[in-house]
PDB file of C-alpha atoms in Angstrom:
ATOM      1  CA  MET V   1     -26.250 -12.037  -2.413  1.00 70.00           C
ATOM      2  CA  THR V   2     -22.838 -11.635  -0.798  1.00 83.00           C
ATOM      3  CA  ASP V   3     -22.827 -10.261   2.729  1.00 93.00           C
ATOM      4  CA  TYR V   4     -19.807  -7.989   2.321  1.00 95.00           C
ATOM      5  CA  ALA V   5     -19.865  -6.767   5.911  1.00 96.00           C
ATOM      6  CA  ARG V   6     -19.589 -10.345   7.158  1.00 96.00           C
ATOM      7  CA  ALA V   7     -16.899 -11.128   4.576  1.00 96.00           C
ATOM      8  CA  ARG V   8     -14.948  -8.095   5.743  1.00 96.00           C
ATOM      9  CA  ALA V   9     -15.222  -9.167   9.385  1.00 97.00           C
ATOM     10  CA  ASN V  10     -14.104 -12.694   8.449  1.00 96.00           C
ATOM     11  CA  MET V  11     -11.102 -11.241   6.629  1.00 97.00           C
ATOM     12  CA  VAL V  12     -10.044  -9.419   9.781  1.00 97.00           C
ATOM     13  CA  GLU V  13     -10.614 -12.363  12.116  1.00 97.00           C
ATOM     14  CA  ASN V  14      -9.445 -15.245   9.899  1.00 97.00           C
ATOM     15  CA  GLN V  15      -6.723 -13.714   7.707  1.00 96.00           C
ATOM     16  CA  LEU V  16      -5.259 -10.773   9.598  1.00 98.00           C
ATOM     17  CA  ARG V  17      -5.370 -11.494  13.327  1.00 97.00           C
ATOM     18  CA  PRO V  18      -3.974 -15.071  13.065  1.00 97.00           C
ATOM     19  CA  SER V  19      -1.050 -13.648  11.051  1.00 97.00           C
ATOM     20  CA  ARG V  20       0.041 -11.233  13.803  1.00 96.00           C
ATOM     21  CA  ILE V  21      -1.691  -8.166  12.440  1.00 98.00           C
ATOM     22  CA  ASP V  22      -2.512  -6.564  15.767  1.00 97.00           C
ATOM     23  CA  ASN V  23      -2.482  -2.794  15.238  1.00 98.00           C
ATOM     24  CA  PRO V  24      -5.976  -1.786  16.444  1.00 98.00           C
ATOM     25  CA  ARG V  25      -6.261   1.200  14.115  1.00 98.00           C
ATOM     26  CA  LEU V  26      -5.225  -0.894  11.115  1.00 98.00           C
ATOM     27  CA  LEU V  27      -7.706  -3.649  11.945  1.00 98.00           C
ATOM     28  CA  ALA V  28     -10.438  -1.032  12.352  1.00 98.00           C
ATOM     29  CA  ALA V  29      -9.590   0.580   9.005  1.00 98.00           C
ATOM     30  CA  MET V  30      -9.553  -2.707   7.114  1.00 98.00           C
ATOM     31  CA  GLY V  31     -12.763  -3.708   8.839  1.00 97.00           C
ATOM     32  CA  GLU V  32     -14.402  -0.471   7.718  1.00 97.00           C
ATOM     33  CA  ILE V  33     -13.196   0.220   4.153  1.00 97.00           C
ATOM     34  CA  PRO V  34     -15.332  -1.768   1.647  1.00 97.00           C
ATOM     35  CA  ARG V  35     -12.737  -3.579  -0.461  1.00 96.00           C
ATOM     36  CA  GLU V  36     -15.440  -4.673  -2.898  1.00 96.00           C
ATOM     37  CA  ALA V  37     -16.049  -1.030  -3.840  1.00 95.00           C
ATOM     38  CA  PHE V  38     -12.635  -1.028  -5.523  1.00 94.00           C
ATOM     39  CA  CYS V  39     -13.318  -4.122  -7.637  1.00 92.00           C
ATOM     40  CA  PRO V  40     -15.061  -4.366 -11.014  1.00 90.00           C
ATOM     41  CA  PRO V  41     -18.449  -6.131 -10.774  1.00 92.00           C
ATOM     42  CA  PRO V  42     -17.209  -9.590 -11.901  1.00 92.00           C
ATOM     43  CA  LEU V  43     -14.606  -9.636  -9.107  1.00 93.00           C
ATOM     44  CA  LYS V  44     -16.582  -8.193  -6.202  1.00 94.00           C
ATOM     45  CA  GLY V  45     -17.375 -11.672  -4.890  1.00 93.00           C
ATOM     46  CA  ALA V  46     -13.646 -12.402  -4.618  1.00 94.00           C
ATOM     47  CA  ALA V  47     -12.817  -9.134  -2.859  1.00 94.00           C
ATOM     48  CA  TYR V  48     -12.077 -10.736   0.506  1.00 95.00           C
ATOM     49  CA  GLY V  49     -10.119 -13.770  -0.648  1.00 93.00           C
ATOM     50  CA  ASP V  50      -6.475 -14.206   0.304  1.00 92.00           C
ATOM     51  CA  ASP V  51      -5.120 -13.709  -3.209  1.00 92.00           C
ATOM     52  CA  ASP V  52      -4.096 -10.770  -5.356  1.00 93.00           C
ATOM     53  CA  LEU V  53      -6.836  -9.756  -7.791  1.00 93.00           C
ATOM     54  CA  ASP V  54      -5.844  -9.191 -11.407  1.00 91.00           C
ATOM     55  CA  LEU V  55      -7.895  -6.224 -12.625  1.00 86.00           C
ATOM     56  CA  GLY V  56      -6.479  -6.337 -16.165  1.00 83.00           C
ATOM     57  CA  GLY V  57      -4.205  -3.892 -17.944  1.00 78.00           C
ATOM     58  CA  GLY V  58      -1.377  -4.606 -15.524  1.00 78.00           C
ATOM     59  CA  ARG V  59      -3.476  -3.418 -12.580  1.00 83.00           C
ATOM     60  CA  HIS V  60      -3.821  -5.437  -9.368  1.00 88.00           C
ATOM     61  CA  LEU V  61      -5.447  -5.268  -5.963  1.00 93.00           C
ATOM     62  CA  ILE V  62      -2.854  -6.820  -3.675  1.00 94.00           C
ATOM     63  CA  GLU V  63      -3.994  -9.401  -1.146  1.00 95.00           C
ATOM     64  CA  PRO V  64      -5.317  -8.054   2.175  1.00 97.00           C
ATOM     65  CA  LEU V  65      -2.683  -9.710   4.365  1.00 97.00           C
ATOM     66  CA  ALA V  66       0.233  -8.383   2.302  1.00 97.00           C
ATOM     67  CA  LEU V  67      -1.183  -4.873   2.492  1.00 97.00           C
ATOM     68  CA  ALA V  68      -1.728  -5.217   6.227  1.00 98.00           C
ATOM     69  CA  LYS V  69       1.874  -6.359   6.705  1.00 98.00           C
ATOM     70  CA  LEU V  70       3.146  -3.330   4.780  1.00 98.00           C
ATOM     71  CA  ILE V  71       1.016  -0.824   6.661  1.00 98.00           C
ATOM     72  CA  GLN V  72       1.718  -2.328  10.088  1.00 98.00           C
ATOM     73  CA  ALA V  73       5.454  -2.336   9.345  1.00 98.00           C
ATOM     74  CA  SER V  74       5.310   1.358   8.423  1.00 98.00           C
ATOM     75  CA  ALA V  75       4.085   2.217  11.947  1.00 98.00           C
ATOM     76  CA  PRO V  76       1.808   5.076  10.825  1.00 98.00           C
ATOM     77  CA  GLN V  77       0.993   7.793  13.347  1.00 98.00           C
ATOM     78  CA  ALA V  78      -2.019  10.101  13.478  1.00 97.00           C
ATOM     79  CA  GLY V  79       0.029  13.178  12.579  1.00 98.00           C
ATOM     80  CA  ASP V  80       1.996  11.631   9.710  1.00 98.00           C
ATOM     81  CA  VAL V  81       2.142  12.778   6.102  1.00 98.00           C
ATOM     82  CA  ALA V  82       2.169   9.755   3.779  1.00 98.00           C
ATOM     83  CA  LEU V  83       2.806   9.011   0.114  1.00 98.00           C
ATOM     84  CA  VAL V  84       1.347   5.953  -1.649  1.00 97.00           C
ATOM     85  CA  ILE V  85       2.766   4.790  -4.975  1.00 96.00           C
ATOM     86  CA  GLY V  86       1.408   1.988  -7.157  1.00 92.00           C
ATOM     87  CA  CYS V  87      -2.118   1.853  -5.747  1.00 92.00           C
ATOM     88  CA  ASP V  88      -4.130   1.540  -8.974  1.00 85.00           C
ATOM     89  CA  THR V  89      -7.548   1.437  -7.340  1.00 91.00           C
ATOM     90  CA  GLY V  90      -7.208   3.721  -4.321  1.00 95.00           C
ATOM     91  CA  TYR V  91      -7.894   0.935  -1.803  1.00 96.00           C
ATOM     92  CA  CYS V  92      -4.438   1.002  -0.193  1.00 97.00           C
ATOM     93  CA  ALA V  93      -4.678   4.767   0.109  1.00 97.00           C
ATOM     94  CA  ALA V  94      -8.161   4.558   1.607  1.00 98.00           C
ATOM     95  CA  VAL V  95      -7.015   2.191   4.365  1.00 98.00           C
ATOM     96  CA  LEU V  96      -3.865   4.132   5.221  1.00 98.00           C
ATOM     97  CA  SER V  97      -5.729   7.450   5.110  1.00 98.00           C
ATOM     98  CA  ARG V  98      -7.634   6.385   8.218  1.00 98.00           C
ATOM     99  CA  MET V  99      -4.341   6.274  10.116  1.00 98.00           C
ATOM    100  CA  VAL V 100      -2.483   9.452   9.057  1.00 98.00           C
ATOM    101  CA  ALA V 101      -3.117  13.192   8.842  1.00 98.00           C
ATOM    102  CA  THR V 102      -2.536  13.717   5.110  1.00 98.00           C
ATOM    103  CA  LEU V 103      -1.956  11.238   2.303  1.00 98.00           C
ATOM    104  CA  PHE V 104      -0.735  11.884  -1.227  1.00 97.00           C
ATOM    105  CA  LEU V 105      -1.636   9.243  -3.802  1.00 97.00           C
ATOM    106  CA  LEU V 106       0.644   9.261  -6.837  1.00 94.00           C
ATOM    107  CA  VAL V 107      -1.108   8.168 -10.034  1.00 87.00           C
ATOM    108  CA  PRO V 108       0.604   7.761 -13.431  1.00 77.00           C
ATOM    109  CA  GLY V 109      -1.916   9.905 -15.321  1.00 70.00           C
ATOM    110  CA  THR V 110      -5.359  11.458 -15.254  1.00 62.00           C
ATOM    111  CA  GLU V 111      -7.174   8.687 -17.149  1.00 66.00           C
ATOM    112  CA  GLN V 112      -8.259   6.765 -14.036  1.00 72.00           C
ATOM    113  CA  ALA V 113      -7.640   9.471 -11.476  1.00 82.00           C
ATOM    114  CA  GLN V 114     -11.151  10.903 -11.616  1.00 84.00           C
ATOM    115  CA  ALA V 115     -12.808   7.554 -10.858  1.00 86.00           C
ATOM    116  CA  VAL V 116     -10.400   6.924  -7.979  1.00 90.00           C
ATOM    117  CA  GLU V 117     -10.942  10.417  -6.608  1.00 91.00           C
ATOM    118  CA  GLU V 118     -14.728  10.003  -6.740  1.00 92.00           C
ATOM    119  CA  GLN V 119     -14.550   6.641  -4.960  1.00 93.00           C
ATOM    120  CA  LEU V 120     -12.359   8.043  -2.194  1.00 95.00           C
ATOM    121  CA  ALA V 121     -14.673  11.034  -1.788  1.00 95.00           C
ATOM    122  CA  GLN V 122     -17.663   8.732  -1.373  1.00 95.00           C
ATOM    123  CA  LEU V 123     -15.856   6.988   1.483  1.00 96.00           C
ATOM    124  CA  GLY V 124     -15.024  10.254   3.215  1.00 96.00           C
ATOM    125  CA  CYS V 125     -11.287  10.046   2.566  1.00 96.00           C
ATOM    126  CA  ASP V 126     -11.033  13.818   2.586  1.00 96.00           C
ATOM    127  CA  ASN V 127      -7.366  13.812   3.590  1.00 97.00           C
ATOM    128  CA  VAL V 128      -6.237  12.101   0.352  1.00 97.00           C
ATOM    129  CA  VAL V 129      -4.714  14.289  -2.368  1.00 96.00           C
ATOM    130  CA  LEU V 130      -4.223  12.785  -5.832  1.00 95.00           C
ATOM    131  CA  GLN V 131      -1.141  13.841  -7.769  1.00 92.00           C
ATOM    132  CA  SER V 132      -0.007  12.655 -11.193  1.00 87.00           C
ATOM    133  CA  GLY V 133       3.604  11.720 -11.783  1.00 85.00           C
ATOM    134  CA  ASP V 134       6.177   9.035 -12.435  1.00 86.00           C
ATOM    135  CA  ALA V 135       6.629   6.326  -9.817  1.00 88.00           C
ATOM    136  CA  ARG V 136      10.420   6.600  -9.855  1.00 88.00           C
ATOM    137  CA  GLY V 137      10.335  10.332  -9.222  1.00 91.00           C
ATOM    138  CA  GLY V 138       7.973  10.182  -6.284  1.00 94.00           C
ATOM    139  CA  LEU V 139       6.607  13.542  -5.208  1.00 95.00           C
ATOM    140  CA  ALA V 140       9.573  15.719  -4.314  1.00 95.00           C
ATOM    141  CA  ALA V 141       7.498  18.901  -4.282  1.00 94.00           C
ATOM    142  CA  GLN V 142       5.511  17.624  -1.276  1.00 95.00           C
ATOM    143  CA  ALA V 143       8.388  15.898   0.534  1.00 97.00           C
ATOM    144  CA  PRO V 144       9.493  15.058   3.128  1.00 98.00           C
ATOM    145  CA  PHE V 145       7.162  12.192   4.076  1.00 98.00           C
ATOM    146  CA  ASP V 146       6.812  10.286   7.310  1.00 98.00           C
ATOM    147  CA  VAL V 147       5.549   7.211   5.454  1.00 98.00           C
ATOM    148  CA  VAL V 148       6.048   6.086   1.855  1.00 98.00           C
ATOM    149  CA  LEU V 149       4.145   2.936   0.834  1.00 98.00           C
ATOM    150  CA  LEU V 150       4.940   1.086  -2.388  1.00 97.00           C
ATOM    151  CA  ALA V 151       1.862  -0.990  -3.211  1.00 95.00           C
ATOM    152  CA  GLY V 152       3.683  -3.655  -5.199  1.00 92.00           C
ATOM    153  CA  SER V 153       6.965  -5.511  -5.339  1.00 94.00           C
ATOM    154  CA  VAL V 154      10.289  -4.109  -6.560  1.00 95.00           C
ATOM    155  CA  GLN V 155      13.780  -5.423  -7.181  1.00 93.00           C
ATOM    156  CA  ARG V 156      15.208  -2.411  -5.386  1.00 92.00           C
ATOM    157  CA  VAL V 157      14.032   1.000  -4.209  1.00 95.00           C
ATOM    158  CA  PRO V 158      15.209   4.121  -6.085  1.00 93.00           C
ATOM    159  CA  GLU V 159      17.464   6.375  -4.021  1.00 94.00           C
ATOM    160  CA  GLY V 160      15.299   9.326  -5.052  1.00 95.00           C
ATOM    161  CA  LEU V 161      12.370   7.929  -3.081  1.00 96.00           C
ATOM    162  CA  LEU V 162      14.504   7.345   0.004  1.00 97.00           C
ATOM    163  CA  ASP V 163      15.666  10.949  -0.259  1.00 97.00           C
ATOM    164  CA  GLN V 164      12.039  12.039   0.196  1.00 98.00           C
ATOM    165  CA  LEU V 165      11.808  10.550   3.691  1.00 98.00           C
ATOM    166  CA  ALA V 166      11.630  12.854   6.688  1.00 98.00           C
ATOM    167  CA  GLU V 167      13.960  12.241   9.611  1.00 98.00           C
ATOM    168  CA  GLY V 168      12.491   9.160  11.279  1.00 98.00           C
ATOM    169  CA  GLY V 169      10.456   8.437   8.139  1.00 98.00           C
ATOM    170  CA  ARG V 170       9.718   4.913   6.901  1.00 98.00           C
ATOM    171  CA  LEU V 171       9.458   3.602   3.348  1.00 98.00           C
ATOM    172  CA  VAL V 172       7.881   0.148   3.079  1.00 98.00           C
ATOM    173  CA  ALA V 173       7.889  -2.165   0.085  1.00 97.00           C
ATOM    174  CA  VAL V 174       8.023  -5.814  -0.857  1.00 97.00           C
ATOM    175  CA  VAL V 175      11.564  -6.272  -2.152  1.00 96.00           C
ATOM    176  CA  ASN V 176      12.135  -9.400  -4.211  1.00 93.00           C
ATOM    177  CA  HIS V 177      15.172 -11.600  -3.574  1.00 85.00           C
ATOM    178  CA  GLY V 178      15.036 -14.196  -6.322  1.00 80.00           C
ATOM    179  CA  ARG V 179      11.696 -15.930  -5.883  1.00 77.00           C
ATOM    180  CA  ALA V 180      11.228 -14.702  -2.335  1.00 85.00           C
ATOM    181  CA  GLY V 181       9.682 -11.393  -1.367  1.00 94.00           C
ATOM    182  CA  LYS V 182      10.404  -9.576   1.879  1.00 96.00           C
ATOM    183  CA  VAL V 183       8.434  -6.767   3.474  1.00 97.00           C
ATOM    184  CA  THR V 184      11.259  -4.276   3.861  1.00 97.00           C
ATOM    185  CA  VAL V 185      11.232  -1.161   6.014  1.00 98.00           C
ATOM    186  CA  PHE V 186      13.695   1.595   5.126  1.00 98.00           C
ATOM    187  CA  ARG V 187      14.031   4.075   7.996  1.00 98.00           C
ATOM    188  CA  LYS V 188      15.919   7.382   7.960  1.00 98.00           C
ATOM    189  CA  LEU V 189      17.734   8.143  11.210  1.00 97.00           C
ATOM    190  CA  GLY V 190      20.445  10.760  11.575  1.00 96.00           C
ATOM    191  CA  GLY V 191      20.294  11.351   7.839  1.00 92.00           C
ATOM    192  CA  ALA V 192      21.237   7.734   7.050  1.00 96.00           C
ATOM    193  CA  VAL V 193      18.875   5.029   5.824  1.00 97.00           C
ATOM    194  CA  GLY V 194      18.899   1.501   7.208  1.00 97.00           C
ATOM    195  CA  ASN V 195      16.484  -1.343   6.593  1.00 97.00           C
ATOM    196  CA  THR V 196      14.851  -4.312   8.272  1.00 97.00           C
ATOM    197  CA  THR V 197      12.795  -7.212   6.875  1.00 96.00           C
ATOM    198  CA  PRO V 198      10.035  -8.030   9.375  1.00 96.00           C
ATOM    199  CA  ALA V 199       7.943 -10.366   7.201  1.00 95.00           C
ATOM    200  CA  ASP V 200       7.645 -12.389   4.014  1.00 95.00           C
ATOM    201  CA  ALA V 201       5.195 -11.427   1.278  1.00 95.00           C
ATOM    202  CA  ALA V 202       4.606 -11.980  -2.424  1.00 92.00           C
ATOM    203  CA  VAL V 203       2.745  -9.380  -4.479  1.00 93.00           C
ATOM    204  CA  PRO V 204       2.712  -8.394  -8.175  1.00 92.00           C
ATOM    205  CA  PRO V 205       5.420  -6.040  -9.439  1.00 91.00           C
ATOM    206  CA  LEU V 206       4.833  -2.325  -9.099  1.00 90.00           C
ATOM    207  CA  THR V 207       4.276  -0.955 -12.595  1.00 77.00           C
ATOM    208  CA  GLY V 208       6.773   1.749 -13.496  1.00 70.00           C
ATOM    209  CA  LEU V 209       9.345   0.771 -10.878  1.00 72.00           C
ATOM    210  CA  HIS V 210      11.189  -2.116 -12.467  1.00 57.00           C
ATOM    211  CA  LEU V 211      14.836  -1.658 -11.545  1.00 52.00           C
ATOM    212  CA  GLU V 212      17.475  -4.334 -11.675  1.00 51.00           C
ATOM    213  CA  PRO V 213      19.160  -5.141  -8.362  1.00 50.00           C
ATOM    214  CA  ALA V 214      22.370  -3.200  -7.768  1.00 48.00           C
ATOM    215  CA  PHE V 215      25.508  -5.281  -8.437  1.00 41.00           C
ATOM    216  CA  SER V 216      27.424  -6.326  -5.376  1.00 41.00           C
ATOM    217  CA  PHE V 217      30.465  -8.559  -4.722  1.00 37.00           C
TER     218      PHE V 217
END
């Protein structure tokens, strides 16, 4: 029988800490949230590996280190309001919910929403609110957000999502540049949005957000 608690501790100590994941609240959250609870039975034993898990139907659970890089780069604060897009299982939302005041999880429809909502409730993620909608449109009715997390890779980020950032807000995503993926932080300051690329990462594409890169000379 797999000792999931030990596997979770090993993930923190052997995958995250050596890769410069040093935010104490993030390490605590990832050491607490049972990743295996978000996997179908045949994949539970692989829950703490360092690979993305293909859940079928275009759904993925992105690797722990990539998620940790995204969340750490977003610099979440205890009073923040966050939006998570592309988290098919609820795991990304569960981890980030431990670090913010309120989190909205955008799901494409109601088919899987009930199961995700029940799982989050069992883990005491009472500050997570599920909303259905299109990934490109975000959640304008609840904007602005201090943190927007895209749980998958994109070719570029829609302007409409950047418009939903609060002043000082951060949108984080893995943006693909050819074969290379970069953790990219878009930050709104003085009404303008700039970006930085603090880390490399490779994760599956975010379903519903496939946009071709903008043409440039």
